Amino acid sequence: FQRVPWLYDAKILVGDILTELGSRRREAGDLDGAWENYRAAETAYGDAIRIAESDARGYRDLCEVCSRELYMEIHGRGSDLEQINAKALKACDEALQVDPDAADTWVKVARLHSSWAGYWARRGMDPSEDLEISISALDRVLKADPRDADAHANLALAYWERAKYESEHGKDAMDSLQA
């Protein structure tokens, strides 16, 4: 890869394969194996970023693998959550610096904030700030493409999470449910 820098795409592909293998291992209950694959994917994406810093794909895909790590830890062991969340948000922010209009990256940002909001809500904390960031990111996507199904699905989940929190805390959730 060092002698042929245009093999950047190969590094991205290696990261994608490792990310998918990690997810399959996670779904099979092999959390340690999933971690191995996710960490190796992070390395591959990091290598790709060093080769082509001006291409958003490496950052975007690093954000995705970190999002999957966060999901696994939120619903699994619960370790290193803040560090993983910060790493994922940093990668998404870097992707958006390169391509500020990338809808898929904005959806990843929204998913990260929704996951984090769900984590806080399950612990009795107010998830409103993260839900508002998620909703804002998805609104941005839908203004550019009102037919983006992924954005609509994630927006519905964010409003549902907000309504759930509101109803559990004695607030009227109808506005969130009707949004």
Short mmCIF file of C-alpha atoms in Angstrom, two decimals, residues 29-154:
data_model
loop_
_atom_site.label_atom_id
_atom_site.label_comp_id
_atom_site.label_asym_id
_atom_site.label_seq_id
_atom_site.Cartn_x
_atom_site.Cartn_y
_atom_site.Cartn_z
CA GLY A 29 -22.66 -13.33 20.44
CA ASP A 30 -18.88 -13.28 19.94
CA LEU A 31 -18.22 -9.81 21.36
CA ASP A 32 -14.47 -10.31 21.72
CA GLY A 33 -14.22 -11.43 18.10
CA ALA A 34 -16.34 -8.49 17.00
CA TRP A 35 -13.97 -6.14 18.85
CA GLU A 36 -11.00 -7.68 17.02
CA ASN A 37 -12.63 -7.10 13.65
CA TYR A 38 -13.81 -3.61 14.50
CA ARG A 39 -10.38 -2.55 15.75
CA ALA A 40 -8.73 -3.96 12.62
CA ALA A 41 -11.30 -2.07 10.52
CA GLU A 42 -10.41 1.14 12.38
CA THR A 43 -6.77 0.55 11.45
CA ALA A 44 -7.64 -0.01 7.79
CA TYR A 45 -9.74 3.16 7.65
CA GLY A 46 -6.99 5.08 9.45
CA ASP A 47 -4.52 3.91 6.80
CA ALA A 48 -6.93 5.00 4.06
CA ILE A 49 -7.33 8.42 5.67
CA ARG A 50 -3.55 8.88 5.77
CA ILE A 51 -3.39 8.08 2.04
CA ALA A 52 -6.27 10.37 1.01
CA GLU A 53 -7.13 12.93 3.68
CA SER A 54 -9.36 14.84 1.28
CA ASP A 55 -11.72 11.90 0.64
CA ALA A 56 -14.63 11.69 3.08
CA ARG A 57 -15.10 7.92 2.72
CA GLY A 58 -12.39 6.94 5.18
CA TYR A 59 -13.76 9.27 7.84
CA ARG A 60 -17.36 8.27 7.13
CA ASP A 61 -16.56 4.57 7.34
CA LEU A 62 -14.53 5.09 10.51
CA CYS A 63 -17.59 6.84 11.94
CA GLU A 64 -19.69 3.80 10.98
CA VAL A 65 -17.43 1.22 12.60
CA CYS A 66 -17.20 3.33 15.76
CA SER A 67 -21.00 3.62 15.73
CA ARG A 68 -21.24 -0.15 15.66
CA GLU A 69 -18.76 -0.38 18.51
CA LEU A 70 -20.87 2.08 20.49
CA TYR A 71 -24.05 0.12 19.81
CA MET A 72 -22.33 -3.09 20.91
CA GLU A 73 -21.08 -1.55 24.12
CA ILE A 74 -24.35 0.20 24.96
CA HIS A 75 -26.18 -3.10 24.60
CA GLY A 76 -23.34 -5.26 25.90
CA ARG A 77 -20.51 -4.66 28.31
CA GLY A 78 -20.93 -0.91 28.63
CA SER A 79 -17.24 -0.06 28.72
CA ASP A 80 -15.45 2.91 27.13
CA LEU A 81 -18.73 4.44 25.96
CA GLU A 82 -17.71 8.09 26.13
CA GLN A 83 -14.39 7.40 24.41
CA ILE A 84 -16.07 5.42 21.60
CA ASN A 85 -18.78 8.05 21.16
CA ALA A 86 -16.19 10.85 21.00
CA LYS A 87 -14.12 8.91 18.45
CA ALA A 88 -17.17 8.28 16.25
CA LEU A 89 -18.33 11.91 16.41
CA LYS A 90 -14.81 13.12 15.58
CA ALA A 91 -14.71 10.87 12.50
CA CYS A 92 -18.15 12.08 11.39
CA ASP A 93 -17.13 15.71 11.93
CA GLU A 94 -14.01 15.18 9.83
CA ALA A 95 -16.07 13.56 7.07
CA LEU A 96 -18.43 16.55 7.11
CA GLN A 97 -15.49 18.96 6.90
CA VAL A 98 -14.49 17.25 3.65
CA ASP A 99 -18.07 16.87 2.33
CA PRO A 100 -20.55 18.98 4.32
CA ASP A 101 -23.52 17.88 2.20
CA ALA A 102 -23.02 14.11 2.55
CA ALA A 103 -26.46 12.81 3.50
CA ASP A 104 -25.16 9.40 4.57
CA THR A 105 -22.76 11.04 7.02
CA TRP A 106 -25.51 13.24 8.47
CA VAL A 107 -27.62 10.10 8.98
CA LYS A 108 -24.68 8.48 10.80
CA VAL A 109 -24.37 11.56 13.02
CA ALA A 110 -28.09 11.33 13.77
CA ARG A 111 -27.85 7.62 14.60
CA LEU A 112 -24.94 8.25 16.94
CA HIS A 113 -26.84 10.93 18.81
CA SER A 114 -29.98 8.79 18.94
CA SER A 115 -28.01 5.84 20.34
CA TRP A 116 -26.42 8.09 22.91
CA ALA A 117 -29.81 9.59 23.78
CA GLY A 118 -31.26 6.12 24.27
CA TYR A 119 -28.37 5.25 26.55
CA TRP A 120 -29.01 8.34 28.68
CA ALA A 121 -32.77 7.80 28.76
CA ARG A 122 -32.39 4.20 29.99
CA ARG A 123 -30.35 5.58 32.87
CA GLY A 124 -32.96 8.16 33.81
CA MET A 125 -31.06 11.09 32.32
CA ASP A 126 -32.53 13.68 29.94
CA PRO A 127 -31.75 12.70 26.31
CA SER A 128 -33.22 15.88 24.82
CA GLU A 129 -29.96 17.50 23.69
CA ASP A 130 -28.80 14.47 21.71
CA LEU A 131 -32.28 13.90 20.28
CA GLU A 132 -32.47 17.51 19.09
CA ILE A 133 -29.08 17.15 17.37
CA SER A 134 -30.28 13.92 15.76
CA ILE A 135 -33.54 15.47 14.58
CA SER A 136 -31.73 18.54 13.23
CA ALA A 137 -29.26 16.37 11.28
CA LEU A 138 -32.10 14.34 9.77
CA ASP A 139 -34.10 17.45 8.90
CA ARG A 140 -31.04 18.66 7.01
CA VAL A 141 -30.97 15.42 5.01
CA LEU A 142 -34.69 15.56 4.27
CA LYS A 143 -34.51 19.16 3.07
CA ALA A 144 -32.01 18.03 0.45
CA ASP A 145 -33.85 14.80 -0.38
CA PRO A 146 -37.40 14.49 0.96
CA ARG A 147 -37.52 10.86 -0.22
CA ASP A 148 -34.52 9.61 1.81
CA ALA A 149 -36.05 6.52 3.46
CA ASP A 150 -33.15 6.02 5.89
CA ALA A 151 -33.53 9.59 7.16
CA HIS A 152 -37.30 9.17 7.56
CA ALA A 153 -36.87 5.92 9.51
CA ASN A 154 -34.26 7.42 11.81
#
